[in-house]
XYZ file of C-alpha atoms in Angstrom:
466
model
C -74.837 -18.805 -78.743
C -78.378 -18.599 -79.608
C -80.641 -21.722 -80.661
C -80.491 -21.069 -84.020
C -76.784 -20.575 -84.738
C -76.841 -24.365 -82.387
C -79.150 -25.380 -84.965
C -76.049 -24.740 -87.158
C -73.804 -25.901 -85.932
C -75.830 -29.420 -85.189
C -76.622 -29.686 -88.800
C -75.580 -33.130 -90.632
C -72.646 -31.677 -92.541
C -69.793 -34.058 -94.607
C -66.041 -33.021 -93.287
C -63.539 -31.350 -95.147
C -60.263 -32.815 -96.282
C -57.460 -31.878 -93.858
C -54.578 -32.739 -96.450
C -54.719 -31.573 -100.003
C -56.463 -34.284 -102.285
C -54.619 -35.436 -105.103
C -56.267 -35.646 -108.596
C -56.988 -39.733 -108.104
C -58.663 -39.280 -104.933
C -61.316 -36.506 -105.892
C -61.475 -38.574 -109.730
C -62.765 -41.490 -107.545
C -65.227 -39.831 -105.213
C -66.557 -37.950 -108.109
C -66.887 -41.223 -110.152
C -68.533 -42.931 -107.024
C -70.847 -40.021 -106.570
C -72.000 -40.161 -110.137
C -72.379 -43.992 -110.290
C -74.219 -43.603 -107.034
C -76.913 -40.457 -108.351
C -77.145 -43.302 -111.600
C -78.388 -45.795 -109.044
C -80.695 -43.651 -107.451
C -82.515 -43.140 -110.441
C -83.213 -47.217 -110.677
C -84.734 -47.141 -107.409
C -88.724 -46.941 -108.119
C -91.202 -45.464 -105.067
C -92.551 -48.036 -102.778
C -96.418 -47.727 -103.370
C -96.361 -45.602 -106.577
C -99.246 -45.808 -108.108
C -99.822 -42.714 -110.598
C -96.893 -40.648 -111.560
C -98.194 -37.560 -113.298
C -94.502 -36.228 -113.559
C -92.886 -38.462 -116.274
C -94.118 -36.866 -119.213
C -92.187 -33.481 -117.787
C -88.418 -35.366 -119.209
C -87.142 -32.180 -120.085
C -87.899 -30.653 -116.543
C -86.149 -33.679 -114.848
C -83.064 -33.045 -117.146
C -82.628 -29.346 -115.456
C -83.534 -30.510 -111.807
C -81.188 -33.412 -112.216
C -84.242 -35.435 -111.501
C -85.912 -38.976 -112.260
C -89.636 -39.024 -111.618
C -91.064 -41.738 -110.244
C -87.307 -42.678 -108.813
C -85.961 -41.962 -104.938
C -84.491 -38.915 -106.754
C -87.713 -37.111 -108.032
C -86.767 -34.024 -105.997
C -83.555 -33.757 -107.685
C -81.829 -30.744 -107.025
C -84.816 -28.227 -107.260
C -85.204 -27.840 -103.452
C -81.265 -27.166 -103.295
C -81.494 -24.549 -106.110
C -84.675 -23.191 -104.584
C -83.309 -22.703 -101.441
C -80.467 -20.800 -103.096
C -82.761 -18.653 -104.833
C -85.150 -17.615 -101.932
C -81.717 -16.584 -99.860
C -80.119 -14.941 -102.761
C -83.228 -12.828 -102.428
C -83.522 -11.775 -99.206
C -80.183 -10.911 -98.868
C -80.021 -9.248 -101.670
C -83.061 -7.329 -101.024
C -81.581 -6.652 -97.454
C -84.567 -8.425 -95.620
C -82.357 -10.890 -93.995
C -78.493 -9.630 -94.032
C -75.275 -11.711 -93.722
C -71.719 -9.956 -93.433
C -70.481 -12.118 -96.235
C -67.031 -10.663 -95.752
C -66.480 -12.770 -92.549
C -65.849 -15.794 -91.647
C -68.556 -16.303 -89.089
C -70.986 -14.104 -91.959
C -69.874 -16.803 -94.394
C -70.588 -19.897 -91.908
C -74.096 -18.649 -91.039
C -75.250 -18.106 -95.086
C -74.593 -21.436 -95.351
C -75.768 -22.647 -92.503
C -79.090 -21.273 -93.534
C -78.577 -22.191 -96.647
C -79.034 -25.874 -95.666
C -82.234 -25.284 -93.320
C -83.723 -23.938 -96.348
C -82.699 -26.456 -98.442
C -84.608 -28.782 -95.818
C -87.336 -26.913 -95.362
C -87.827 -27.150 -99.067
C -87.198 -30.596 -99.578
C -90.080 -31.338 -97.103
C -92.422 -28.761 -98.670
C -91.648 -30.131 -101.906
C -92.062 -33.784 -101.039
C -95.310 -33.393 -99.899
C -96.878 -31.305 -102.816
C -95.426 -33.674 -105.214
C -97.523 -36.573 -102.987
C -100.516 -34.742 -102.257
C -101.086 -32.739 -105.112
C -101.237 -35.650 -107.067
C -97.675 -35.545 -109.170
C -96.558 -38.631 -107.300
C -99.477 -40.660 -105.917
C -100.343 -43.892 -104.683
C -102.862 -46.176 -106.470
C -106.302 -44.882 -107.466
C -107.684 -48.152 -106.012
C -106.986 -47.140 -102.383
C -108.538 -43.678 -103.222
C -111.151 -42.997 -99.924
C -109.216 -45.319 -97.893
C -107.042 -44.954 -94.881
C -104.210 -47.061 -96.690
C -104.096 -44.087 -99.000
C -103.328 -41.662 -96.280
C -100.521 -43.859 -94.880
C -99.045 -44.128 -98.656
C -98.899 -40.904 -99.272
C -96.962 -40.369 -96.171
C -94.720 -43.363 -96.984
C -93.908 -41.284 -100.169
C -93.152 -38.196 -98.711
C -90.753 -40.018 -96.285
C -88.967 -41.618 -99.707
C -88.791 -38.612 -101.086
C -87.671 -36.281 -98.376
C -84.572 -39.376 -97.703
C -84.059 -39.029 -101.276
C -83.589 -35.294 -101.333
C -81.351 -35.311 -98.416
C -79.139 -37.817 -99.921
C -78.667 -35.911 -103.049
C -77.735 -32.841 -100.369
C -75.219 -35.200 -98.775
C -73.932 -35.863 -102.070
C -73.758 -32.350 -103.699
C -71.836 -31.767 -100.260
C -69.090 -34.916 -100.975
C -68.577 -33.687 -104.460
C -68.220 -29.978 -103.735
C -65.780 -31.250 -100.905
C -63.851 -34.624 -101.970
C -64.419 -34.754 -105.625
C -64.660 -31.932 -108.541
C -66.991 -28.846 -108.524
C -70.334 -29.108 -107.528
C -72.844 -32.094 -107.194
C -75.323 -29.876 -108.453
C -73.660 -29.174 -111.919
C -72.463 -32.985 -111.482
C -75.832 -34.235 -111.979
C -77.092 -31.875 -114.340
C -74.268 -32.874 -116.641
C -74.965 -36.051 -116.194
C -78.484 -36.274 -116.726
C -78.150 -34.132 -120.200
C -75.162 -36.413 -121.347
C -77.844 -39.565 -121.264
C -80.228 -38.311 -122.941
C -78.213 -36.318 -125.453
C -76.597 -39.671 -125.817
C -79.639 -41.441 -126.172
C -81.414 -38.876 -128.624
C -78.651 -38.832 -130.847
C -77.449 -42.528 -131.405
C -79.956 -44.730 -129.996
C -81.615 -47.189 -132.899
C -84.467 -48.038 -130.922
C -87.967 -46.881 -131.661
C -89.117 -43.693 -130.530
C -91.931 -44.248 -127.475
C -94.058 -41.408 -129.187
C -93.485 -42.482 -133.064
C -92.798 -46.281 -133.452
C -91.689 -45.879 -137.043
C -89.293 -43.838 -135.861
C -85.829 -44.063 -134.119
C -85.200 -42.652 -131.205
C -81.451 -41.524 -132.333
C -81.558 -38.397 -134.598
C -78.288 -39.701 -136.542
C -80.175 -43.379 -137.379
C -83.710 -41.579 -137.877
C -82.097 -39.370 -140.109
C -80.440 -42.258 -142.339
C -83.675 -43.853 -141.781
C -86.253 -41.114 -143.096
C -83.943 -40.634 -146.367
C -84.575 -44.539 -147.245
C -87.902 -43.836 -146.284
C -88.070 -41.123 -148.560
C -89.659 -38.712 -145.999
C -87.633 -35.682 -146.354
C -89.352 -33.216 -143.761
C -88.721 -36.008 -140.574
C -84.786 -36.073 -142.324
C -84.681 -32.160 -142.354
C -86.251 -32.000 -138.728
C -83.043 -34.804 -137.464
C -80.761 -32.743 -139.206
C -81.787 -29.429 -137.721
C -81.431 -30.926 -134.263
C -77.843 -32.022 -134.939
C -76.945 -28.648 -136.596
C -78.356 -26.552 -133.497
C -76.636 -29.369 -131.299
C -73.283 -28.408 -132.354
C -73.915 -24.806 -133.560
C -74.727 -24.342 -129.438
C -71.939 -26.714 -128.260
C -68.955 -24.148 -130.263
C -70.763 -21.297 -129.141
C -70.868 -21.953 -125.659
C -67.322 -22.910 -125.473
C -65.736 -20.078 -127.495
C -68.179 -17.862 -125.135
C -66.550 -20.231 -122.118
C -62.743 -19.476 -123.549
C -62.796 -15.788 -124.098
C -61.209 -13.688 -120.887
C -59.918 -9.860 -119.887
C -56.286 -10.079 -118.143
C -55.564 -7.388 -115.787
C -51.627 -7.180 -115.460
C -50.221 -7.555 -112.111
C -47.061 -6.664 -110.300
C -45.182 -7.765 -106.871
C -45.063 -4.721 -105.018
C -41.846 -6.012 -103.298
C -40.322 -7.803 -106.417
C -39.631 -5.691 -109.063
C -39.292 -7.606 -113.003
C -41.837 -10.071 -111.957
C -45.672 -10.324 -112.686
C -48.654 -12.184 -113.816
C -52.099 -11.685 -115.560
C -55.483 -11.871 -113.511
C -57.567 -13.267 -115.431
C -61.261 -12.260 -115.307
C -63.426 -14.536 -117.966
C -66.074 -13.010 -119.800
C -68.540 -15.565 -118.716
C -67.568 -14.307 -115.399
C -70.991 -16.104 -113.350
C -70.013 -19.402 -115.334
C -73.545 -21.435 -115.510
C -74.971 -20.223 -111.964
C -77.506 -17.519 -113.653
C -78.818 -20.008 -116.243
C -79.124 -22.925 -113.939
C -80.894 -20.789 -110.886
C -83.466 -19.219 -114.185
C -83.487 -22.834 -115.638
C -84.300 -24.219 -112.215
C -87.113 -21.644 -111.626
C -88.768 -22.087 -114.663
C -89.098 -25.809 -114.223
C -90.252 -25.280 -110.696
C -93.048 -23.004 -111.622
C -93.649 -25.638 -114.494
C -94.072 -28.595 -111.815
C -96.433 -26.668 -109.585
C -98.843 -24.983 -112.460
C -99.200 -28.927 -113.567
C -99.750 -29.958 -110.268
C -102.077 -26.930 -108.809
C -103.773 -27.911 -112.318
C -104.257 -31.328 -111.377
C -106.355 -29.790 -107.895
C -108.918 -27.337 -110.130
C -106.438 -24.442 -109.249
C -104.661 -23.235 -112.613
C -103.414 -19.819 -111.114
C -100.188 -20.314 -112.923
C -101.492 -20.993 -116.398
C -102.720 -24.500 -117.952
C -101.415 -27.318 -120.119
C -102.531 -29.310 -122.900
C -101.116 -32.685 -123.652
C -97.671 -31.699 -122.041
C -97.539 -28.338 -123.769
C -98.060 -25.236 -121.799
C -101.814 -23.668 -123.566
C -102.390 -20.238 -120.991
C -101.087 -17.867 -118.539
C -97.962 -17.348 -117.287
C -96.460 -20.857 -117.510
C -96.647 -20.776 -121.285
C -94.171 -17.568 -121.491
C -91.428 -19.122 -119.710
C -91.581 -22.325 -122.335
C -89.782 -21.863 -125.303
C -91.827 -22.737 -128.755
C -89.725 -24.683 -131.370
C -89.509 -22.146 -133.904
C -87.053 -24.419 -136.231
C -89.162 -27.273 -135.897
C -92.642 -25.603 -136.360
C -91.318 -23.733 -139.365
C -89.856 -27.017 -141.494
C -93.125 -28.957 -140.180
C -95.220 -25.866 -142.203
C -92.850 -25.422 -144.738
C -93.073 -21.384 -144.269
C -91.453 -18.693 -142.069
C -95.377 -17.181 -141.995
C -96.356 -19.380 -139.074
C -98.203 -16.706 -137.146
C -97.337 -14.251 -135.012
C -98.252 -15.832 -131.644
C -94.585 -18.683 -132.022
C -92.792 -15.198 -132.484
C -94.694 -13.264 -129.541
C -94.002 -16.362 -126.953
C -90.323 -16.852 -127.996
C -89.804 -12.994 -127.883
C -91.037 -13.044 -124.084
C -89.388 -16.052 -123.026
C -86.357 -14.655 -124.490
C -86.747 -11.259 -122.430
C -87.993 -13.536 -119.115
C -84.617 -15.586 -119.544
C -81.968 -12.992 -120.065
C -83.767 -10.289 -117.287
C -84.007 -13.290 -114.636
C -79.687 -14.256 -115.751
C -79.038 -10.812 -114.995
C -80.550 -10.580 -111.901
C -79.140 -13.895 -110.576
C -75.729 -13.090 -111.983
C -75.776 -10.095 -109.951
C -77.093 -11.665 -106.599
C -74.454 -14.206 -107.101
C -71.229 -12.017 -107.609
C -72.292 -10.208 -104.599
C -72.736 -13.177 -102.410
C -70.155 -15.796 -103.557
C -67.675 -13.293 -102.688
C -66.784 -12.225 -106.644
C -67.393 -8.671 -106.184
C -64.988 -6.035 -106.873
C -64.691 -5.665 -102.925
C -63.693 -9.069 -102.296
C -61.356 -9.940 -105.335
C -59.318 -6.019 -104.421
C -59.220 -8.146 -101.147
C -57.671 -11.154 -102.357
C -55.241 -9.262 -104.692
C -53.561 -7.599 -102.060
C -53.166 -10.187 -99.382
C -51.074 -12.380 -101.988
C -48.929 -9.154 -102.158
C -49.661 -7.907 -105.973
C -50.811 -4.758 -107.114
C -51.668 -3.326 -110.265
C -48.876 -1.459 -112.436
C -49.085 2.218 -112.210
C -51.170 2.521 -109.164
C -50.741 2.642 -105.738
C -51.204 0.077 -103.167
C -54.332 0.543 -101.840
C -57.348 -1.340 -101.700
C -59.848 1.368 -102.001
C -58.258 2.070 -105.570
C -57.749 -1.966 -106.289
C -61.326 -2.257 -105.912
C -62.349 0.998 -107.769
C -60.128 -0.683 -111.231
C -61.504 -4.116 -110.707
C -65.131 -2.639 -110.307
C -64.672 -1.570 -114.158
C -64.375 -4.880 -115.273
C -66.362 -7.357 -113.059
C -69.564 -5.154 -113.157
C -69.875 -5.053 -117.177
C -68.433 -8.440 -117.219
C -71.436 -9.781 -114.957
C -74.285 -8.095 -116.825
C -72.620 -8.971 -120.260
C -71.216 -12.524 -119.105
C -74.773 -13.051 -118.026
C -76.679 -11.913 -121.456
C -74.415 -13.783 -123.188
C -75.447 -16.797 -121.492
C -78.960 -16.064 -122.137
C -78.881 -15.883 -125.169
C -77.307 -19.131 -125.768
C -79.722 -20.804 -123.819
C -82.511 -18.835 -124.958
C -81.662 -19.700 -128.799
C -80.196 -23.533 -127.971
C -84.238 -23.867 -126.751
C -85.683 -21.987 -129.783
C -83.196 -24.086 -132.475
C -84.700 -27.284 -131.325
C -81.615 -28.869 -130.464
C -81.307 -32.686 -129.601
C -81.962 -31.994 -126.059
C -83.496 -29.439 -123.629
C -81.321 -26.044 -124.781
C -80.901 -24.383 -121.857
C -79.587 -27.720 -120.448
C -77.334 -28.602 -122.670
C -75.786 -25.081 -122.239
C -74.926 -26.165 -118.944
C -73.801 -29.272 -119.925
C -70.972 -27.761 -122.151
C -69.930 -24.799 -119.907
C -69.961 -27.739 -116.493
C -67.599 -30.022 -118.751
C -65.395 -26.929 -119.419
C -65.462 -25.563 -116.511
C -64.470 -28.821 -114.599
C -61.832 -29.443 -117.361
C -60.054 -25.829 -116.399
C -60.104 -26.520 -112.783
C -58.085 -30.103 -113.138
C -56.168 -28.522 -115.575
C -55.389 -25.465 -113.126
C -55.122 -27.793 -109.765
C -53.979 -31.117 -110.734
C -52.012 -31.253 -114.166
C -48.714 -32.341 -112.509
C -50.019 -34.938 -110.037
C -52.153 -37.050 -112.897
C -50.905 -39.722 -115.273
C -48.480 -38.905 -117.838
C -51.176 -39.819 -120.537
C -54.417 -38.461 -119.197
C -51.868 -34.977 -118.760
C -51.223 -35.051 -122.643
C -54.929 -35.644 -122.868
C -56.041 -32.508 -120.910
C -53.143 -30.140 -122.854
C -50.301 -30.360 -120.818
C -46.222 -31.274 -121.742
């Protein structure tokens, strides 16, 4: 065995479950795992003095992140990690036999030293780049040095932990960590931003909820702030049925026993055959690159572009942010609002559905969704396909029709939603409340599938079943 594959193997790794978990079990690590990421976000940075990240809200919403918290890393190094491997082994610069066992163990094993690698790297740009900082008072001091390093140290703990966790919840609970905390961190503030009656920290004289602001404006007799709350709410929900008729449509492929004649079932394929893995590795890059051009900005290096305010102004960063086209045009009261708004969203729109497709393809080919690997899977549960013989050369050639179009068009699909949920303005970030609807749906298919006989009698009538 060579050092690295000991490396491997010595890696801090959570166990699997050696009996099959029923559905109370994984409902109570996944509730502990969420109240747990919820507590992590209360726990401020010992010596933080200037936090240059907590004006970038709808960033932290797509890296499952708090700024300023234990969990400012979020998942970004995770999904970075993901990302950089994808690439390489897609490219065929580093190559795993992801058809093996052993192939399998060693993508993930590097997987994790990325992830690690990243969280460190990460960590300490956020630090010393001036994102998360100590005091400006101890500025030319030694103490400032030793609190910047005390930082780093929080943060890298706090990026493991959320590892550790993504790991328990993938493992013991439902689905993944990741798409855990995403959901939950979109579910607060969609929560927030549509009932809260508070005042809004940029307006005062203004709710933060849409639904009270919007009651409110009318009283107020300010129809343009009550057409902007309405707008939201409208895109809100116009983005929430889309995603989950998009979610619900599927292709069946029939299949036969080859042994068993009379008797068959239907394979299904959905159309959103990636899920929310495209959109959350593009969202994920997009609000990485959005982190670092702040921060390289903050050091007299804007290579990446430059912001005003918290707006992107220049260079690349400001394609990949989507301009509130809705929201600019009720503000003006005219569709003629230049042709710049139109230029940007047409670009970001292009940058969002080419980047989906490309990450919808890395991902079929190495989460093991190919055409290959489902023929594979077919025929060791003994089915075939009616009308064909029983081979897997041919199995693979018939599923290849399918899986390939449905990748590409599963993956368009899905950038479009999230590419128009930004542009609509709805309540909050677009491309992460995408996720948010196509995580809840997701996770309510897979209890459905896995656990509807083994849950209570009511919360089984709850999630469809007799």
């Amino acid at each position: 065995m060579s050092l690295y594959d000991t490396i491997i193997e010595n890696l801090p790794e959570i166990s699997k479950p050696t009996d099959r978990l029923t559905f109370k079990t994984k409902l109570m690590w996944t509730l502990l795992i969420l109240v747990a990421f919820f507590l992590l976000q209360l726990i401020p940075l010992y010596g933080l003095g200037q936090n240059a990240l907590q004006t970038f809200e709808l960033l932290s919403l797509i890296l499952g992140a708090e700024f300023g918290s234990l969990i400012s890393l979020g998942i970004g190094p995770i999904v970075t990690a993901s990302i950089v491997l994808q690439l390489l082994n897609g490219s065929g610069i580093v190559k795993f036999d992801l058809q093996s066992t052993e192939g399998k163990k060693r993508f993930q094993g590097t997987q994790k030293v990325l992830a690690l690698f990243f969280i460190l790297l990460e960590a300490a740009i956020y630090v010393f780049f001036g994102g998360l900082a100590p005091a400006v008072e101890l500025q030319g001091t030694s103490s400032f040095l030793i609190m910047e390093l005390v930082l780093t140290v929080q943060l890298f703990i706090g990026g493991i932990l959320i590892m550790m966790m993504d790991e328990v919840c993938s493992k013991w609970g439902f689905g993944s960590g990741l798409s855990l905390f995403i959901a939950a961190g979109v579910s607060k503030s969609l929560f927030v931003r549509t009932f809260s009656p508070l005042p809004s920290p940029n307006n005062p004289e203004i709710m933060t909820g849409a639904i009270p602001a919007l009651f409110q404006s009318l009283m107020n007799g300010d129809p343009t702030t009550a057409i902007l709350m309405l707008s939201g709410v409208i895109a809100t929900g116009v983005i929430f049925a889309g995603a989950v008729y998009a979610q619900s449509m599927k292709v069946e492929i029939p299949l036969s026993f080859g042994k068993v004649r009379g008797y068959g079932i239907r394979w299904p394929l959905n159309f959103m055959y990636t899920s929310n893995i495209p959109v959350i590795l593009v969202a994920a890059l997009f609000a990485n690159i959005q982190l670092w051009a702040r921060l390289l900005q903050n050091t007299g290096f804007p290579i990446l572009g430059t912001f005003v305010g918290n707006s992107p102004a220049t260079g690349f960063v400001s394609f990949i942010s989507a301009p509130n086209l809705i929201g600019t045009v009720i503000r003006q009261g005219t569709f003629f609002i230049g042709i710049k708004p139109y230029i940007s969203a047409l670009i970001y729109m292009l940058l969002m559905l080419a980047g989906c497709i490309m990450f919808g393809l890395f991902w079929v080919q190495t989460s093991g969704m190919d055409a290959r690997s489902q023929a594979k899977q077919i025929m060791n549960s003994g089915l075939q396909i009616p009308g064909f013989r029983r081979d897997e050369k041919i199995m693979e050639s018939i599923l290849g029709r399918y899986i390939m179009p449905l990748t590409v068009m599963g993956s368009i699909t899905v950038g479009l939603l999230a590419g128009f949920a930004d542009l609509l303005g709805a309540l909050t970030n677009g491309t992460g409340l995408l996720l948010t609807v196509m995580i809840i749906y997701k996770l309510y298919e897979d209890i459905a599938r896995q656990h509807m006989m083994d849950m209570n009698p009511m919360m089984r009538k709850f999630m469809g079943g007799e």
